[in-house]
Short mmCIF file of C-alpha atoms and ligand atoms in Angstrom, two decimals:
data_model
loop_
_atom_site.label_atom_id
_atom_site.label_comp_id
_atom_site.label_asym_id
_atom_site.label_seq_id
_atom_site.Cartn_x
_atom_site.Cartn_y
_atom_site.Cartn_z
CA MET A 1 -52.74 126.44 126.36
CA ALA A 2 -51.32 126.57 129.86
CA ILE A 3 -50.26 123.50 131.75
CA ARG A 4 -51.17 123.29 135.42
CA PRO A 5 -51.06 120.70 138.20
CA ALA A 6 -54.38 118.89 138.64
CA THR A 7 -56.36 119.29 141.85
CA ARG A 8 -59.11 117.33 143.60
CA ALA A 9 -61.63 119.45 141.65
CA ASP A 10 -60.45 117.81 138.42
CA LEU A 11 -61.33 114.29 139.53
CA ASP A 12 -64.61 113.89 137.58
CA ALA A 13 -63.16 115.41 134.42
CA LEU A 14 -60.08 113.20 134.60
CA VAL A 15 -62.18 110.08 134.94
CA ALA A 16 -64.33 111.14 131.97
CA LEU A 17 -61.23 111.93 129.91
CA GLU A 18 -59.75 108.54 130.77
CA ASN A 19 -62.91 106.81 129.59
CA ARG A 20 -62.83 108.70 126.29
CA CYS A 21 -59.17 107.88 125.69
CA PHE A 22 -58.76 104.24 126.76
CA THR A 23 -60.87 101.15 126.25
CA SER A 24 -58.96 98.96 128.72
CA ASP A 25 -56.39 99.32 131.51
CA ARG A 26 -58.13 102.48 132.57
CA ILE A 27 -57.04 104.23 135.73
CA SER A 28 -59.94 103.91 138.17
CA ARG A 29 -61.59 106.81 139.94
CA ARG A 30 -60.15 105.51 143.19
CA SER A 31 -56.63 105.47 141.78
CA PHE A 32 -56.99 108.97 140.36
CA ARG A 33 -58.10 110.18 143.77
CA HIS A 34 -55.09 108.50 145.34
CA PHE A 35 -52.71 110.08 142.82
CA LEU A 36 -54.26 113.49 143.39
CA GLU A 37 -53.97 113.21 147.15
CA THR A 38 -50.41 111.95 147.44
CA GLU A 39 -47.72 114.56 147.17
CA GLN A 40 -45.25 112.13 145.72
CA ASN A 41 -47.13 111.91 142.42
CA GLN A 42 -47.93 114.62 139.96
CA ILE A 43 -50.74 114.98 137.44
CA LEU A 44 -50.32 117.80 134.93
CA VAL A 45 -53.31 118.88 132.89
CA ILE A 46 -54.13 121.25 130.04
CA GLY A 47 -57.39 123.21 130.07
CA ASP A 48 -59.74 124.53 132.76
CA THR A 49 -61.61 121.30 132.25
CA PRO A 50 -58.74 118.94 131.52
CA LEU A 51 -58.43 118.09 127.83
CA ALA A 52 -55.16 116.26 128.32
CA TYR A 53 -53.14 114.90 131.21
CA VAL A 54 -49.87 113.26 132.07
CA LEU A 55 -49.32 111.32 135.28
CA LEU A 56 -45.85 111.15 136.78
CA LEU A 57 -44.89 108.79 139.59
CA PHE A 58 -41.90 109.33 141.84
CA ARG A 59 -40.49 106.96 144.38
CA ARG A 60 -38.31 108.07 147.25
CA GLY A 61 -34.72 106.94 147.16
CA THR A 62 -34.59 106.33 143.44
CA SER A 63 -33.58 108.62 140.66
CA LEU A 64 -35.97 106.89 138.31
CA ALA A 65 -39.39 108.46 137.71
CA ARG A 66 -42.23 106.99 135.66
CA ILE A 67 -44.66 108.40 133.17
CA TYR A 68 -47.57 106.28 134.27
CA SER A 69 -50.11 107.60 131.79
CA LEU A 70 -50.62 110.18 129.07
CA ALA A 71 -53.83 110.99 127.25
CA VAL A 72 -55.24 113.70 125.02
CA ASP A 73 -58.95 114.10 124.32
CA PRO A 74 -59.75 112.68 120.84
CA SER A 75 -61.09 116.07 119.74
CA CYS A 76 -57.76 117.81 120.52
CA ARG A 77 -55.21 115.42 119.09
CA GLY A 78 -52.58 116.37 116.58
CA GLN A 79 -52.13 119.86 118.00
CA GLY A 80 -48.98 119.21 120.00
CA LEU A 81 -50.65 118.89 123.42
CA ALA A 82 -49.00 115.55 124.25
CA ARG A 83 -45.58 116.88 123.28
CA GLN A 84 -46.13 119.96 125.45
CA LEU A 85 -47.15 117.83 128.45
CA MET A 86 -44.22 115.46 128.05
CA THR A 87 -41.76 118.35 127.89
CA GLU A 88 -43.20 119.85 131.06
CA ALA A 89 -43.17 116.43 132.74
CA GLU A 90 -39.43 116.21 132.07
CA THR A 91 -38.86 119.60 133.68
CA VAL A 92 -40.86 118.57 136.75
CA ALA A 93 -38.92 115.31 136.95
CA MET A 94 -35.56 117.08 136.69
CA ASN A 95 -36.57 119.55 139.37
CA ARG A 96 -37.25 116.58 141.60
CA ASP A 97 -33.76 115.22 140.89
CA ALA A 98 -34.92 112.36 138.69
CA LEU A 99 -32.25 111.25 136.26
CA PHE A 100 -34.29 108.80 134.24
CA LEU A 101 -37.85 108.70 132.99
CA ARG A 102 -39.41 105.38 132.16
CA LEU A 103 -42.73 104.38 130.65
CA GLU A 104 -44.57 101.46 129.12
CA VAL A 105 -46.49 101.71 125.88
CA ALA A 106 -48.56 99.16 123.97
CA ILE A 107 -46.45 97.64 121.26
CA HIS A 108 -48.97 98.61 118.56
CA ASN A 109 -49.52 102.18 119.75
CA GLN A 110 -47.62 103.70 116.84
CA SER A 111 -48.56 107.31 117.48
CA ALA A 112 -47.46 107.24 121.11
CA ILE A 113 -44.23 105.39 120.26
CA ALA A 114 -43.50 107.96 117.54
CA LEU A 115 -43.99 110.75 120.08
CA TYR A 116 -41.74 109.16 122.70
CA GLU A 117 -39.00 108.29 120.24
CA SER A 118 -39.01 111.82 118.85
CA LEU A 119 -38.45 113.03 122.41
CA GLY A 120 -35.42 110.77 122.86
CA TYR A 121 -36.90 107.74 124.65
CA ARG A 122 -35.28 104.44 123.77
CA PRO A 123 -36.74 100.94 123.97
CA ILE A 124 -35.12 98.88 126.69
CA LYS A 125 -37.39 95.86 127.01
CA ARG A 126 -40.45 94.13 125.62
CA ILE A 127 -42.79 92.94 128.36
CA GLU A 128 -45.13 90.16 127.36
CA GLU A 129 -48.80 90.18 128.36
CA TYR A 130 -48.46 93.48 130.14
CA TYR A 131 -52.00 94.67 129.44
CA GLU A 132 -55.40 93.37 130.49
CA ASP A 133 -56.12 92.20 126.95
CA GLY A 134 -52.90 90.15 126.93
CA GLY A 135 -51.08 92.66 124.73
CA ASP A 136 -47.33 93.24 125.01
CA ALA A 137 -45.75 96.49 126.14
CA LEU A 138 -42.55 98.18 125.17
CA ARG A 139 -40.63 99.76 128.02
CA LEU A 140 -38.92 102.99 127.03
CA GLU A 141 -36.43 105.08 128.93
CA LYS A 142 -34.83 108.47 128.65
CA ARG A 143 -31.90 109.88 130.55
CA LEU A 144 -32.61 113.45 131.47
CA ALA A 145 -29.69 115.63 130.50
CA ARG A 146 -29.10 118.85 132.29
CA ASP A 147 -28.61 121.94 130.25
CA LEU A 148 -25.41 123.03 131.89
CA ALA A 149 -23.42 120.01 130.88
CA LYS A 150 -25.17 119.76 127.55
CA SER A 151 -24.38 123.29 126.52
CA LYS A 152 -20.85 123.29 127.82
CA ARG A 153 -18.89 120.51 126.24
CA SER A 154 -19.18 117.72 123.78
CA SER A 155 -15.80 115.98 123.37
CA PHE A 156 -16.16 112.25 123.59
CA TYR A 157 -13.66 109.50 122.95
CA ALA A 158 -14.46 105.85 123.64
CA GLN A 159 -11.60 103.70 124.87
CA THR A 160 -10.73 101.00 122.36
CA THR A 161 -9.20 98.51 124.81
CA GLU A 162 -10.25 97.54 128.30
CA PHE A 163 -7.10 99.03 129.83
CA THR A 164 -7.04 102.46 128.15
CA CYS A 165 -9.74 104.34 130.08
CA GLY A 166 -7.07 106.77 131.39
CA PRO A 167 -5.77 107.77 127.94
CA ALA A 168 -9.34 107.98 126.58
CA ALA A 169 -10.41 110.28 129.43
CA ALA A 170 -7.25 112.34 128.88
CA ILE A 171 -7.96 112.60 125.15
CA MET A 172 -11.44 114.00 125.91
CA ALA A 173 -9.94 116.64 128.19
CA MET A 174 -7.14 117.46 125.74
CA SER A 175 -9.64 117.77 122.84
CA HIS A 176 -11.55 120.23 124.93
CA LEU A 177 -8.41 122.25 125.69
CA GLU A 178 -7.21 122.10 122.09
CA PRO A 179 -10.35 122.26 119.93
CA GLY A 180 -9.75 121.10 116.41
CA ARG A 181 -6.85 118.83 117.29
CA GLN A 182 -7.51 115.27 116.14
CA PHE A 183 -6.59 112.30 118.32
CA SER A 184 -6.25 108.77 117.08
CA ARG A 185 -5.87 105.31 118.47
CA ILE A 186 -2.10 105.69 118.36
CA ASP A 187 -2.39 108.66 120.74
CA GLU A 188 -4.45 106.46 123.05
CA ILE A 189 -1.93 103.61 123.02
CA ASP A 190 1.09 105.95 123.29
CA LEU A 191 -0.36 107.59 126.35
CA TRP A 192 -1.03 104.20 127.88
CA ARG A 193 2.52 102.99 127.24
CA GLU A 194 3.84 106.04 129.04
CA ALA A 195 1.43 105.97 131.95
CA THR A 196 0.79 102.33 132.82
CA THR A 197 2.30 100.38 135.68
CA VAL A 198 2.01 97.32 133.42
CA PHE A 199 0.27 94.84 135.72
CA MET A 200 -3.13 94.31 137.24
CA THR A 201 -4.69 91.23 138.81
CA ARG A 202 -5.24 89.90 135.32
CA GLY A 203 -4.71 91.38 131.90
CA HIS A 204 -2.87 94.61 131.30
CA GLY A 205 -2.64 97.21 134.00
CA GLY A 206 -4.24 100.58 133.49
CA CYS A 207 -2.70 104.00 133.97
CA SER A 208 -1.65 105.20 137.38
CA PRO A 209 -2.35 108.78 138.46
CA GLN A 210 1.40 109.46 138.54
CA GLY A 211 1.87 107.99 135.07
CA LEU A 212 -0.97 110.01 133.59
CA ALA A 213 0.19 113.21 135.25
CA LEU A 214 3.68 112.66 133.85
CA ALA A 215 2.49 111.82 130.33
CA LEU A 216 0.35 114.95 130.24
CA SER A 217 3.11 117.11 131.65
CA ASN A 218 5.41 115.75 128.94
CA ARG A 219 2.83 116.97 126.40
CA GLY A 220 3.21 120.51 127.65
CA PHE A 221 0.18 120.84 129.91
CA ASP A 222 0.19 122.53 133.27
CA VAL A 223 -0.53 119.52 135.50
CA ARG A 224 -1.48 118.91 139.13
CA LEU A 225 -1.87 115.59 140.86
CA LEU A 226 -4.24 115.16 143.79
CA GLN A 227 -4.48 111.98 145.81
CA SER A 228 -5.87 110.93 149.13
CA SER A 229 -2.68 109.16 150.28
CA ASP A 230 0.78 108.45 148.94
CA ARG A 231 0.35 104.68 148.84
CA ILE A 232 1.32 102.97 145.62
CA PRO A 233 -1.98 102.81 143.75
CA PHE A 234 -3.45 99.43 142.77
CA ILE A 235 -0.54 97.43 144.17
CA ASP A 236 -2.88 95.67 146.63
CA SER A 237 -4.90 94.23 143.77
CA VAL A 238 -1.88 92.18 142.66
CA ARG A 239 -0.76 89.10 144.61
CA ASN A 240 2.22 87.97 142.58
CA PRO A 241 5.41 89.40 144.23
CA GLU A 242 7.19 89.81 140.90
CA LYS A 243 4.33 91.85 139.52
CA LYS A 244 4.31 93.91 142.71
CA GLN A 245 8.01 94.64 142.22
CA VAL A 246 7.45 95.85 138.68
CA ILE A 247 4.60 98.13 139.76
CA GLU A 248 6.73 99.56 142.55
CA LEU A 249 9.71 100.09 140.26
CA ILE A 250 7.64 101.97 137.69
CA HIS A 251 5.80 103.94 140.36
CA ASN A 252 9.05 105.15 141.91
CA HIS A 253 10.33 106.11 138.51
CA PHE A 254 7.15 108.12 137.85
CA VAL A 255 7.46 109.88 141.20
CA GLU A 256 11.09 110.85 140.51
CA SER A 257 10.21 112.12 137.05
CA LEU A 258 7.30 114.12 138.44
CA GLY A 259 9.73 115.71 140.88
CA ARG A 260 12.01 116.68 138.00
CA ASN A 261 8.99 118.29 136.28
CA ALA A 262 8.22 120.15 139.53
CA ILE A 263 4.87 118.39 139.97
CA ASP A 264 3.94 117.78 143.60
CA GLN A 265 1.76 114.94 144.68
CA GLU A 266 -0.75 116.81 146.76
CA VAL A 267 -2.28 114.66 149.49
CA THR A 268 -5.81 115.91 150.09
CA THR A 269 -9.35 114.60 150.60
CA ILE A 270 -10.64 115.38 147.08
CA ASP A 271 -14.22 116.50 147.55
CA SER A 272 -16.74 118.32 145.39
CA ARG A 273 -15.78 121.71 146.82
CA GLN A 274 -12.16 121.24 145.86
CA LEU A 275 -13.02 119.88 142.42
CA ARG A 276 -15.27 122.85 141.79
CA GLN A 277 -12.44 125.18 142.83
CA CYS A 278 -10.03 123.47 140.45
CA MET A 279 -12.52 123.82 137.61
CA ALA A 280 -12.86 127.49 138.38
CA GLU A 281 -9.08 127.77 138.03
CA GLY A 282 -9.38 126.44 134.49
CA TYR A 283 -8.33 122.85 135.07
CA GLU A 284 -9.80 119.89 133.27
CA ILE A 285 -10.14 117.01 135.69
CA LEU A 286 -9.51 113.31 135.16
CA LEU A 287 -11.09 111.40 138.01
CA LEU A 288 -10.24 107.97 139.26
CA ILE A 289 -13.45 106.22 140.22
CA SER A 290 -14.52 102.79 141.32
CA THR A 291 -16.94 101.34 138.79
CA TYR A 292 -18.81 99.63 141.60
CA GLN A 293 -21.36 102.43 141.75
CA LEU A 294 -21.96 102.15 138.03
CA ASN A 295 -22.03 98.44 137.33
CA ARG A 296 -21.38 96.58 140.60
CA ASN A 297 -18.02 95.56 139.26
CA LYS A 298 -15.15 96.86 141.36
CA ALA A 299 -12.47 98.16 139.07
CA PRO A 300 -10.44 101.35 139.01
CA HIS A 301 -11.59 103.50 136.15
CA TRP A 302 -10.76 106.91 134.70
CA VAL A 303 -13.43 109.37 133.59
CA TRP A 304 -13.46 113.02 132.56
CA LEU A 305 -15.33 115.34 134.90
CA VAL A 306 -17.18 117.54 132.44
CA ALA A 307 -19.12 119.93 134.64
CA MET A 308 -20.64 120.44 138.06
CA ASP A 309 -23.74 122.27 139.18
CA ASP A 310 -25.43 122.55 142.54
CA ARG A 311 -26.79 119.02 142.38
CA PHE A 312 -24.72 116.91 140.04
CA ALA A 313 -21.26 116.15 138.79
CA TYR A 314 -21.35 115.22 135.10
CA ILE A 315 -18.89 112.72 133.76
CA ASN A 316 -17.97 111.42 130.33
CA ASP A 317 -17.25 107.75 130.75
CA PRO A 318 -15.01 106.36 127.99
CA ASP A 319 -16.10 102.77 128.61
CA VAL A 320 -19.07 102.38 126.33
CA ASP A 321 -19.66 98.70 127.03
CA SER A 322 -19.60 98.50 130.76
CA ALA A 323 -20.83 101.89 131.89
CA GLU A 324 -24.26 100.50 132.44
CA LEU A 325 -26.58 102.79 134.29
CA ARG A 326 -29.44 100.33 134.12
CA SER A 327 -29.94 100.55 130.40
CA ALA A 328 -28.75 103.87 129.14
CA ILE A 329 -25.77 103.30 126.89
CA ASP A 330 -25.15 106.97 126.88
CA ASN A 331 -21.84 107.84 128.41
CA VAL A 332 -21.86 111.53 127.75
CA HIS A 333 -22.67 113.89 130.61
CA MET A 334 -23.73 111.15 132.97
CA PRO A 335 -25.16 112.97 135.98
CA ILE A 336 -23.85 111.75 139.33
CA PRO A 337 -25.71 113.19 142.35
CA LEU A 338 -23.15 115.11 144.44
CA ALA A 339 -24.19 113.08 147.49
CA LYS A 340 -23.03 109.93 145.69
CA LEU A 341 -19.73 111.38 144.54
CA PRO A 342 -17.73 110.38 147.64
CA THR A 343 -18.53 106.68 147.20
CA LEU A 344 -17.84 106.84 143.49
CA LEU A 345 -14.41 108.32 144.10
CA GLY A 346 -12.84 105.90 146.55
CA TYR A 347 -11.16 102.88 144.98
CA GLY A 348 -10.19 99.69 146.79
CA THR A 349 -10.17 98.75 150.46
CA HIS A 350 -8.18 101.90 151.27
CA THR A 351 -10.68 104.03 149.32
CA TYR A 352 -7.82 105.64 147.47
CA ARG A 353 -8.83 108.77 145.59
CA ALA A 354 -6.97 110.48 142.81
CA ALA A 355 -7.48 113.25 140.30
CA VAL A 356 -5.19 114.46 137.55
CA LEU A 357 -5.66 118.10 136.61
CA LEU A 358 -4.51 119.67 133.37
CA ARG A 359 -4.79 123.04 131.73
CA GLN A 360 -2.98 125.04 129.10
CA PRO A 361 0.27 126.45 130.48
CA ARG A 362 0.08 130.07 131.57
CA ASP A 363 2.80 132.39 130.31
C1 LIG B 401 -50.73 109.36 121.88
C2 LIG B 401 -51.41 110.69 122.19
C3 LIG B 401 -51.17 111.02 123.64
C4 LIG B 401 -50.79 111.76 121.27
O1 LIG B 401 -51.37 113.02 121.61
P1 LIG B 401 -51.36 114.29 120.62
O2 LIG B 401 -51.62 115.50 121.41
O3 LIG B 401 -52.22 114.01 119.47
O4 LIG B 401 -49.85 114.30 120.14
P2 LIG B 401 -49.07 115.58 119.59
O5 LIG B 401 -50.00 116.38 118.72
O6 LIG B 401 -48.41 116.26 120.69
O7 LIG B 401 -48.04 114.88 118.63
C5 LIG B 401 -46.75 114.61 119.08
C6 LIG B 401 -46.12 113.52 118.23
O8 LIG B 401 -46.78 112.27 118.42
C7 LIG B 401 -46.73 111.54 117.21
N1 LIG B 401 -48.10 111.34 116.74
C8 LIG B 401 -49.21 111.89 117.25
N2 LIG B 401 -50.28 111.44 116.58
C9 LIG B 401 -49.83 110.61 115.64
C10 LIG B 401 -50.46 109.80 114.66
N3 LIG B 401 -51.77 109.78 114.50
N4 LIG B 401 -49.68 109.03 113.87
C11 LIG B 401 -48.34 109.01 114.02
N5 LIG B 401 -47.69 109.77 114.96
C12 LIG B 401 -48.44 110.53 115.73
C13 LIG B 401 -45.96 112.35 116.23
O9 LIG B 401 -44.57 111.98 116.40
C14 LIG B 401 -46.15 113.75 116.76
O10 LIG B 401 -45.13 114.61 116.40
P3 LIG B 401 -45.27 115.53 115.08
O11 LIG B 401 -46.57 116.24 115.21
O12 LIG B 401 -44.09 116.43 115.16
O13 LIG B 401 -45.26 114.58 113.93
C15 LIG B 401 -52.92 110.64 121.89
O14 LIG B 401 -53.11 110.09 120.60
C16 LIG B 401 -53.72 109.81 122.87
O15 LIG B 401 -54.19 110.31 123.88
N6 LIG B 401 -53.94 108.51 122.57
C17 LIG B 401 -54.72 107.66 123.42
C18 LIG B 401 -54.05 107.39 124.73
C19 LIG B 401 -52.67 106.83 124.56
O16 LIG B 401 -52.42 105.99 123.71
N7 LIG B 401 -51.75 107.26 125.41
C20 LIG B 401 -50.40 106.82 125.43
C21 LIG B 401 -50.30 105.73 126.43
S1 LIG B 401 -48.63 105.20 126.63
#
């Protein structure tokens, strides 16, 4: 049966359906009218006289949409109508640029929970006394993947130390360029030893763009290095003069070695147009980002840029613990709205940007 958006004419039938489906926490006639009249919300129904509905709520300025209610007439259950409505609701939400769908369900509503879980929703929180009868709710969430990224690539490698995001991102890109090749933890650590500038404010330093570019070039890839300025990256985050000296020494050594490998450091703005162009030329892209946008914790971080479409850049984030987009612990194909990309890219007070590009060498 076809799914269609509800109209004002469906008001009576929706109220009647609601009364047949719920004994408490019913949506009132007044609320239904409000939802039907506001463009921001969307009610999808099945049937000339609605036999099932789903209500989606959108809020401006957030990429989170809510499934506020779902109901199927008791006489039509078990025929896949709820599944059909939920699938369509996801398409509507994606078309409105929502990245997450959230909903609450009564903790004892086994059939609904089974439906949501089979569609990929995950529990993120139990909310006590959520319902009128004092019952608890389970909050579920799903990250909406986009087909482009999903169909294109799947390599994922999680960093095994807090300072090896660069090698882990590089391993994802290399696995994509060399399908079938296995990478291990030793590859991760080896890359780090070659590409790190040793120090950070505390703990081990991560990999610098120059170091990563060099390590990848030494592995036979055709490499380019883009950066927004030729400052020494990350040196400002270190106060200790001796540490600064070491960083500078290693940096200069990297730059010399890059020169010997005929790799220029291209100073450029690094924007989505340029990244798209580089992808079209067959490059895999390792992006330096500031994790501030992801978890409010300002740290330089390397990710693999998996794909781009007209709305999103998709990244694989090797840091499984801290890449917290609210609750989704799903670091594969994380969609970043293109409008947010510029703030994600700049690291530090100088909003330093860098990208390391690699592809198979051309003969
Ligand atoms: C929950 C509800 C929407 C399911 O509607 P439906 O059209 O019968 O569901 P579908 O036929 O599309 O079934 C989809 C999935 O839901 C689950 N499911 C549905 N009925 C189930 C039942 N009685 N027992 C266990 N799982 C059930 C199954 O996972 C099913 O998938 P499957 O058929 O591949 O096994 C419907 O029972 C309903 O309206 N209930 C009252 C209102 C309500 O609880 N709404 C949810 C509020 S959050």
